[in-house]
Amino acid sequence: MGLFLSILAIKNKSEEEVENAIKASKNDLKFVGKESANEITGQPFLYEIEKKQKEWTLVFLPESETEKIAELVSNNLKGMVFFFHLHDGSYWMFELYDSGKKKDQFNPMPDDYQEVSDEEKKALKGQPKLLSETFKVPESKIKPYLQFWEDVEDDKKAFSTDEFPIKNEWSFVDFMQKFNIKYPDFEHPENVHLTRLIFKKKIFGLF
């Protein structure tokens, strides 16, 4: 079984605002505390927030989380939230929300589980023009990543300076960098500063 990794990238909000938005989005759980951390777990009920990097705050989610939390957090913050997902160690995808409304989505392997219609494929192709206009990033820096992988050569990179080929599941790290979103350097945990939010299940709706 491959890696399942889900991340929220939240624009122009403080760590405190993000923390409160997550708590409000998880009203089915009881918040029990927080602690400092320098690694991510993917375990249920644990949410790791990276301290704000310029315009962005990252949240590393439990493996079981879906894009629904991005919709809820975006709605609570009345702001812009990316949901990045690395699926089974095979490929990555994203959804973008603004004030709780889905604005864009991308999946490089739309036929992974079942055949989809041309209309569904079009909806999953991503909109580089929209992203460019929204985040003030040249469209030319975004468009090379938003291709279906069946159309891309195996070792081709979007840019020579990228770390990963387009068809590598970790190419989302190169993609994020075009928006000035930096993936933490977990190989050097002494440089990683996270706040871990700890929740637990409510029992029969009670605490």
Short mmCIF file of N, CA, C and O in Angstrom, two decimals, residues 16 20 33 81 133 156:
data_model
loop_
_atom_site.label_atom_id
_atom_site.label_comp_id
_atom_site.label_asym_id
_atom_site.label_seq_id
_atom_site.Cartn_x
_atom_site.Cartn_y
_atom_site.Cartn_z
N GLU A 16 -3.41 31.10 14.16
CA GLU A 16 -4.54 31.07 15.08
C GLU A 16 -5.87 30.97 14.32
O GLU A 16 -6.77 30.21 14.71
N ASN A 20 -8.47 27.77 14.58
CA ASN A 20 -9.89 27.93 14.93
C ASN A 20 -10.81 27.40 13.83
O ASN A 20 -11.87 26.83 14.12
N GLY A 33 -6.25 19.29 22.99
CA GLY A 33 -5.00 19.98 23.27
C GLY A 33 -4.10 20.07 22.06
O GLY A 33 -4.45 19.64 20.96
N VAL A 81 -8.27 28.23 -0.12
CA VAL A 81 -7.66 27.01 0.43
C VAL A 81 -7.43 26.00 -0.69
O VAL A 81 -8.35 25.63 -1.42
N GLU A 133 -4.50 34.19 -12.77
CA GLU A 133 -5.18 35.44 -12.43
C GLU A 133 -5.43 35.54 -10.93
O GLU A 133 -5.33 36.63 -10.34
N LYS A 156 10.09 13.61 -18.38
CA LYS A 156 10.00 15.03 -18.72
C LYS A 156 9.71 15.86 -17.46
O LYS A 156 8.82 15.53 -16.67
#
